[in-house]
């Protein structure tokens, strides 16, 4: 069962664990060195895939060791190492092969390099896992859950002491269930062949990655790459011209320094964020969003106002905040990612800047929720309004704290998506930061989320101070 | 063998005092040190700076960037004291932050922003009012010759253009203290000359600290020179004083290609130039070869000589 759980976790979250090396090389300029080396695209990407695969294999090895240790401590019956380790070999390793290949593929497609790639992968992985878990016949699923289940069902069926109606579940009360003897999966030809599609899809993913890889050339689109057309876009021509032959370096047209009369400036920074710094941070956070993002956000605001209170809270608001994920993911990590720390943190009140970033994130959440909030206010339903306000304060606090301390947005993305999936979508009330369910408010969950928000903000401030006082 | 001369002593205070105006900005470092784990990045650095341009020279890893980060409050000193206009910058870092313009050696930009937007963002978080920021940014784009490129995304900028954006942001708040680390890296010769002129004029009424490996930049702009080596201040003097120290010790020798290697190993050689009559080498020595002709020293030669004597002094101490 550890193998099944481990495979599921690595399948859903392994992507976040490994993805980023190609993107990092693109952002740090190392990509230029790679692009100008004799290394072929396929060698480079297979090397990256291998790196991701080995990292996930290492995690798998730890899981095997943990399983062995667990068996030695709590297990019954004769110890068979292969019986414990073989599911990891035949189920987990093909699954992580696929995860590594998808990670490489998303890094070669520009639009999937950021939060959008993480979101699509998370929901794609959950959907594939769910579909593959539905029937006993879908043994070819990427995690191979059906193989383990079929083997256990077979073992349970062969045991006359087991009740007729069986199901699998986790329980905190071992006495409430019957036990049966299961010696592990018998790995026959059918079981091994069922791993073929997963490995094949991983291979296809890698081939697709090689086709779509732009070799760190920023002006080539995926389409051009696929078509083998290397003509530059009109806009890209400007960029190229700028980078290689900047016309403004022509000294004949340049004013002499002595001719430029610099007007004096008297900055008046305050320790509290003002409207100007807030606006600047919001504009910075929203930078790079596409037209469809704004359209989606507007749609959510309108739908939140027009829909019934239940649908507005249970569907529209979660979707609106899911859209906001790409905005919040940049909080706390932008300066490290783009190496602007020495420029940005040199402000007289760097914690004021941090506050501006935070309030900017809160404002984005509130704007996204404005339709729902307005509808609730008109209906006089003020309790959920308070809960939604708490949620709006919570998300940027989580993004800032994890970004500042961990230096990556991936952890925030995974936590957010997991909470989003389990809380608002699957009614795990303690994780329902959106207050999508009336029970969430009734159980006082927003108060706990408010307390966590305060703790996260303190963590963010401490982390930033730690960075400032080196 | 002629024994090495001791490194030049620090020029006296009156020689370095360029401005006695009470309102002029003053930066003082007293026995400043910064320790990283068990390694000292800089140690025992003391400097008194008033308006003017200080050229900070030193080999790679000498501690120049660490010193600049300490001055700009990005790092906190492990020991010693830094004051700006009498205020301790550790106790009140804003005393410096409100008045400092800083161009780090290695900095990034937001590639999706245009030059104007990037400067606008930094102006906003540094407390410049909207109109003031707009005027200042226009002036700085003009000054750095980026006016035509102001609406282009920074992601498409060349290295030199990006560096000029860095220079513009350092001047955004009209700072009394300007700290620039390798500012001319990536600039073409015309832009380099242009920036030197900017620095010179800025140094008239503010403290400018210019860290660089390009000694000719210091020669062209600085009225004071500080030399760091292995984290310690080896000299703080005027360029003239540094040059005086190598006066009558710089020579030009014409040699064949075969002889040049032995010449280089025997003497401190600053430059070698291939000509039709052989290789012209400039050497710094008290004891020149017979056919050497005396030439006027450059600041680079004075700097190299100082470094070599420092190294010899240290190895002598070690023995």
Tab-separated table of N, CA and C in Angstrom, chain B residues 160-235:
chain	number	residue	atom	x	y	z
B	160	UNK	N	24.743	46.198	-22.621
B	160	UNK	CA	25.113	47.593	-22.392
B	160	UNK	C	23.894	48.453	-22.085
B	161	UNK	N	22.812	48.193	-22.788
B	161	UNK	CA	21.584	48.967	-22.546
B	161	UNK	C	21.023	48.657	-21.165
B	162	UNK	N	21.107	47.405	-20.787
B	162	UNK	CA	20.633	47.009	-19.460
B	162	UNK	C	21.474	47.702	-18.380
B	163	UNK	N	22.775	47.772	-18.659
B	163	UNK	CA	23.670	48.433	-17.704
B	163	UNK	C	23.289	49.913	-17.561
B	164	UNK	N	22.889	50.523	-18.675
B	164	UNK	CA	22.502	51.938	-18.617
B	164	UNK	C	21.195	52.119	-17.834
B	165	UNK	N	20.319	51.124	-17.925
B	165	UNK	CA	19.104	51.172	-17.098
B	165	UNK	C	19.508	51.120	-15.617
B	166	UNK	N	20.505	50.293	-15.336
B	166	UNK	CA	21.005	50.196	-13.965
B	166	UNK	C	21.566	51.535	-13.490
B	167	UNK	N	22.287	52.205	-14.367
B	167	UNK	CA	22.841	53.518	-14.011
B	167	UNK	C	21.705	54.507	-13.761
B	168	UNK	N	20.687	54.457	-14.609
B	168	UNK	CA	19.548	55.375	-14.451
B	168	UNK	C	18.843	55.142	-13.119
B	169	UNK	N	18.626	53.886	-12.746
B	169	UNK	CA	17.929	53.616	-11.485
B	169	UNK	C	18.758	54.062	-10.278
B	170	UNK	N	20.090	54.004	-10.432
B	170	UNK	CA	20.938	54.434	-9.308
B	170	UNK	C	20.799	55.936	-9.058
B	171	UNK	N	20.446	56.662	-10.114
B	171	UNK	CA	20.342	58.116	-9.978
B	171	UNK	C	18.914	58.600	-9.747
B	172	UNK	N	17.984	57.656	-9.653
B	172	UNK	CA	16.554	58.015	-9.581
B	172	UNK	C	16.237	59.021	-8.480
B	173	UNK	N	16.752	58.768	-7.293
B	173	UNK	CA	16.339	59.585	-6.141
B	173	UNK	C	17.263	60.775	-5.907
B	174	UNK	N	18.064	61.105	-6.901
B	174	UNK	CA	18.985	62.233	-6.785
B	174	UNK	C	19.843	62.076	-5.522
B	175	UNK	N	20.578	60.969	-5.412
B	175	UNK	CA	21.212	60.616	-4.131
B	175	UNK	C	22.450	61.461	-3.801
B	176	UNK	N	22.704	61.609	-2.504
B	176	UNK	CA	23.925	62.288	-2.049
B	176	UNK	C	25.109	61.335	-2.065
B	177	UNK	N	24.779	60.049	-2.033
B	177	UNK	CA	25.833	59.027	-2.048
B	177	UNK	C	25.544	58.079	-3.207
B	178	UNK	N	26.479	58.015	-4.131
B	178	UNK	CA	26.286	57.155	-5.296
B	178	UNK	C	27.356	56.056	-5.271
B	179	UNK	N	26.895	54.815	-5.269
B	179	UNK	CA	27.820	53.684	-5.185
B	179	UNK	C	27.624	52.837	-6.440
B	180	UNK	N	28.643	52.771	-7.248
B	180	UNK	CA	28.503	52.042	-8.518
B	180	UNK	C	29.593	50.978	-8.626
B	181	UNK	N	29.143	49.760	-8.856
B	181	UNK	CA	30.046	48.604	-8.885
B	181	UNK	C	30.206	48.151	-10.336
B	182	UNK	N	31.380	48.298	-10.865
B	182	UNK	CA	31.658	47.926	-12.260
B	182	UNK	C	30.632	48.546	-13.222
B	183	UNK	N	30.459	49.856	-13.192
B	183	UNK	CA	29.366	50.445	-13.983
B	183	UNK	C	29.594	50.418	-15.482
B	184	UNK	N	30.841	50.355	-15.914
B	184	UNK	CA	31.087	50.483	-17.360
B	184	UNK	C	31.212	49.127	-18.063
B	185	UNK	N	30.975	48.054	-17.301
B	185	UNK	CA	31.023	46.729	-17.929
B	185	UNK	C	29.920	46.630	-18.981
B	186	UNK	N	30.296	46.240	-20.179
B	186	UNK	CA	29.298	46.059	-21.238
B	186	UNK	C	28.997	47.305	-22.031
B	187	UNK	N	29.512	48.458	-21.579
B	187	UNK	CA	29.253	49.684	-22.333
B	187	UNK	C	30.242	49.797	-23.493
B	188	UNK	N	29.754	50.333	-24.614
B	188	UNK	CA	30.694	50.541	-25.720
B	188	UNK	C	31.571	51.746	-25.391
B	189	UNK	N	32.684	51.937	-26.104
B	189	UNK	CA	33.625	53.000	-25.736
B	189	UNK	C	32.981	54.381	-25.629
B	190	UNK	N	32.077	54.689	-26.558
B	190	UNK	CA	31.448	56.007	-26.523
B	190	UNK	C	30.602	56.172	-25.260
B	191	UNK	N	29.847	55.124	-24.923
B	191	UNK	CA	29.008	55.198	-23.722
B	191	UNK	C	29.858	55.240	-22.466
B	192	UNK	N	30.993	54.571	-22.524
B	192	UNK	CA	31.881	54.558	-21.364
B	192	UNK	C	32.414	55.961	-21.083
B	193	UNK	N	32.860	56.616	-22.143
B	193	UNK	CA	33.368	57.983	-21.996
B	193	UNK	C	32.248	58.877	-21.475
B	194	UNK	N	31.070	58.672	-22.026
B	194	UNK	CA	29.903	59.466	-21.646
B	194	UNK	C	29.594	59.280	-20.148
B	195	UNK	N	29.651	58.032	-19.705
B	195	UNK	CA	29.336	57.770	-18.304
B	195	UNK	C	30.412	58.326	-17.372
B	196	UNK	N	31.647	58.263	-17.829
B	196	UNK	CA	32.720	58.853	-17.010
B	196	UNK	C	32.438	60.344	-16.761
B	197	UNK	N	32.015	61.020	-17.827
B	197	UNK	CA	31.716	62.450	-17.681
B	197	UNK	C	30.573	62.682	-16.705
B	198	UNK	N	29.583	61.792	-16.792
B	198	UNK	CA	28.448	61.905	-15.857
B	198	UNK	C	28.952	61.769	-14.426
B	199	UNK	N	29.786	60.752	-14.203
B	199	UNK	CA	30.303	60.521	-12.848
B	199	UNK	C	31.096	61.723	-12.340
B	200	UNK	N	31.937	62.264	-13.214
B	200	UNK	CA	32.762	63.405	-12.811
B	200	UNK	C	31.896	64.566	-12.370
B	201	UNK	N	30.859	64.851	-13.153
B	201	UNK	CA	30.033	65.997	-12.778
B	201	UNK	C	29.199	65.692	-11.536
B	202	UNK	N	28.788	64.440	-11.358
B	202	UNK	CA	28.029	64.088	-10.156
B	202	UNK	C	28.890	64.222	-8.905
B	203	UNK	N	30.183	63.951	-9.066
B	203	UNK	CA	31.085	63.997	-7.923
B	203	UNK	C	31.349	65.396	-7.404
B	204	UNK	N	30.833	66.398	-8.092
B	204	UNK	CA	31.086	67.769	-7.631
B	204	UNK	C	30.393	68.079	-6.313
B	205	UNK	N	29.218	67.509	-6.110
B	205	UNK	CA	28.499	67.860	-4.875
B	205	UNK	C	27.984	66.631	-4.120
B	206	UNK	N	28.500	65.448	-4.446
B	206	UNK	CA	28.071	64.254	-3.704
B	206	UNK	C	29.221	63.249	-3.639
B	207	UNK	N	29.054	62.294	-2.757
B	207	UNK	CA	30.083	61.257	-2.625
B	207	UNK	C	29.791	60.176	-3.664
B	208	UNK	N	30.770	59.928	-4.510
B	208	UNK	CA	30.612	58.887	-5.524
B	208	UNK	C	31.688	57.832	-5.285
B	209	UNK	N	31.284	56.586	-5.177
B	209	UNK	CA	32.252	55.492	-5.023
B	209	UNK	C	32.165	54.617	-6.265
B	210	UNK	N	33.270	54.559	-6.970
B	210	UNK	CA	33.309	53.829	-8.236
B	210	UNK	C	34.239	52.631	-8.082
B	211	UNK	N	33.656	51.454	-8.120
B	211	UNK	CA	34.469	50.242	-8.045
B	211	UNK	C	34.645	49.692	-9.449
B	212	UNK	N	35.865	49.380	-9.797
B	212	UNK	CA	36.104	48.903	-11.163
B	212	UNK	C	37.443	48.185	-11.273
B	213	UNK	N	37.559	47.407	-12.337
B	213	UNK	CA	38.857	46.833	-12.691
B	213	UNK	C	39.519	47.678	-13.764
B	214	UNK	N	38.725	48.577	-14.340
B	214	UNK	CA	39.254	49.368	-15.460
B	214	UNK	C	39.898	50.627	-14.898
B	215	UNK	N	41.219	50.579	-14.789
B	215	UNK	CA	41.941	51.654	-14.110
B	215	UNK	C	41.799	52.972	-14.874
B	216	UNK	N	41.647	52.874	-16.182
B	216	UNK	CA	41.517	54.122	-16.955
B	216	UNK	C	40.222	54.857	-16.586
B	217	UNK	N	39.203	54.138	-16.170
B	217	UNK	CA	37.968	54.796	-15.712
B	217	UNK	C	38.250	55.609	-14.451
B	218	UNK	N	39.033	55.023	-13.571
B	218	UNK	CA	39.389	55.724	-12.330
B	218	UNK	C	40.262	56.930	-12.657
B	219	UNK	N	41.205	56.706	-13.550
B	219	UNK	CA	42.131	57.775	-13.943
B	219	UNK	C	41.359	58.976	-14.494
B	220	UNK	N	40.276	58.674	-15.224
B	220	UNK	CA	39.532	59.742	-15.879
B	220	UNK	C	38.552	60.452	-14.956
B	221	UNK	N	38.157	59.814	-13.866
B	221	UNK	CA	37.073	60.400	-13.070
B	221	UNK	C	37.413	60.668	-11.607
B	222	UNK	N	38.285	59.855	-11.027
B	222	UNK	CA	38.421	59.875	-9.564
B	222	UNK	C	39.398	60.940	-9.086
B	223	UNK	N	39.067	61.548	-7.975
B	223	UNK	CA	40.030	62.451	-7.337
B	223	UNK	C	40.676	61.767	-6.137
B	224	UNK	N	40.166	60.583	-5.787
B	224	UNK	CA	40.792	59.777	-4.741
B	224	UNK	C	40.793	58.318	-5.199
B	225	UNK	N	41.774	57.586	-4.705
B	225	UNK	CA	41.850	56.169	-5.050
B	225	UNK	C	42.009	55.361	-3.763
B	226	UNK	N	41.250	54.274	-3.676
B	226	UNK	CA	41.448	53.330	-2.572
B	226	UNK	C	41.743	51.972	-3.199
B	227	UNK	N	42.728	51.298	-2.664
B	227	UNK	CA	43.083	49.987	-3.214
B	227	UNK	C	42.843	48.928	-2.137
B	228	UNK	N	42.037	47.960	-2.497
B	228	UNK	CA	41.748	46.833	-1.595
B	228	UNK	C	42.447	45.602	-2.122
B	229	UNK	N	42.973	44.813	-1.208
B	229	UNK	CA	43.546	43.527	-1.602
B	229	UNK	C	43.373	42.574	-0.439
B	230	UNK	N	42.896	41.380	-0.733
B	230	UNK	CA	42.641	40.365	0.296
B	230	UNK	C	41.812	40.937	1.444
B	231	UNK	N	40.850	41.764	1.113
B	231	UNK	CA	39.924	42.297	2.112
B	231	UNK	C	40.438	43.461	2.916
B	232	UNK	N	41.671	43.877	2.669
B	232	UNK	CA	42.237	44.975	3.471
B	232	UNK	C	42.538	46.181	2.607
B	233	UNK	N	42.429	47.344	3.234
B	233	UNK	CA	42.701	48.577	2.510
B	233	UNK	C	44.214	48.767	2.422
B	234	UNK	N	44.743	48.759	1.208
B	234	UNK	CA	46.198	48.873	1.024
B	234	UNK	C	46.629	50.311	0.823
B	235	UNK	N	45.743	51.109	0.296
B	235	UNK	CA	46.084	52.516	0.096
B	235	UNK	C	44.814	53.330	-0.051
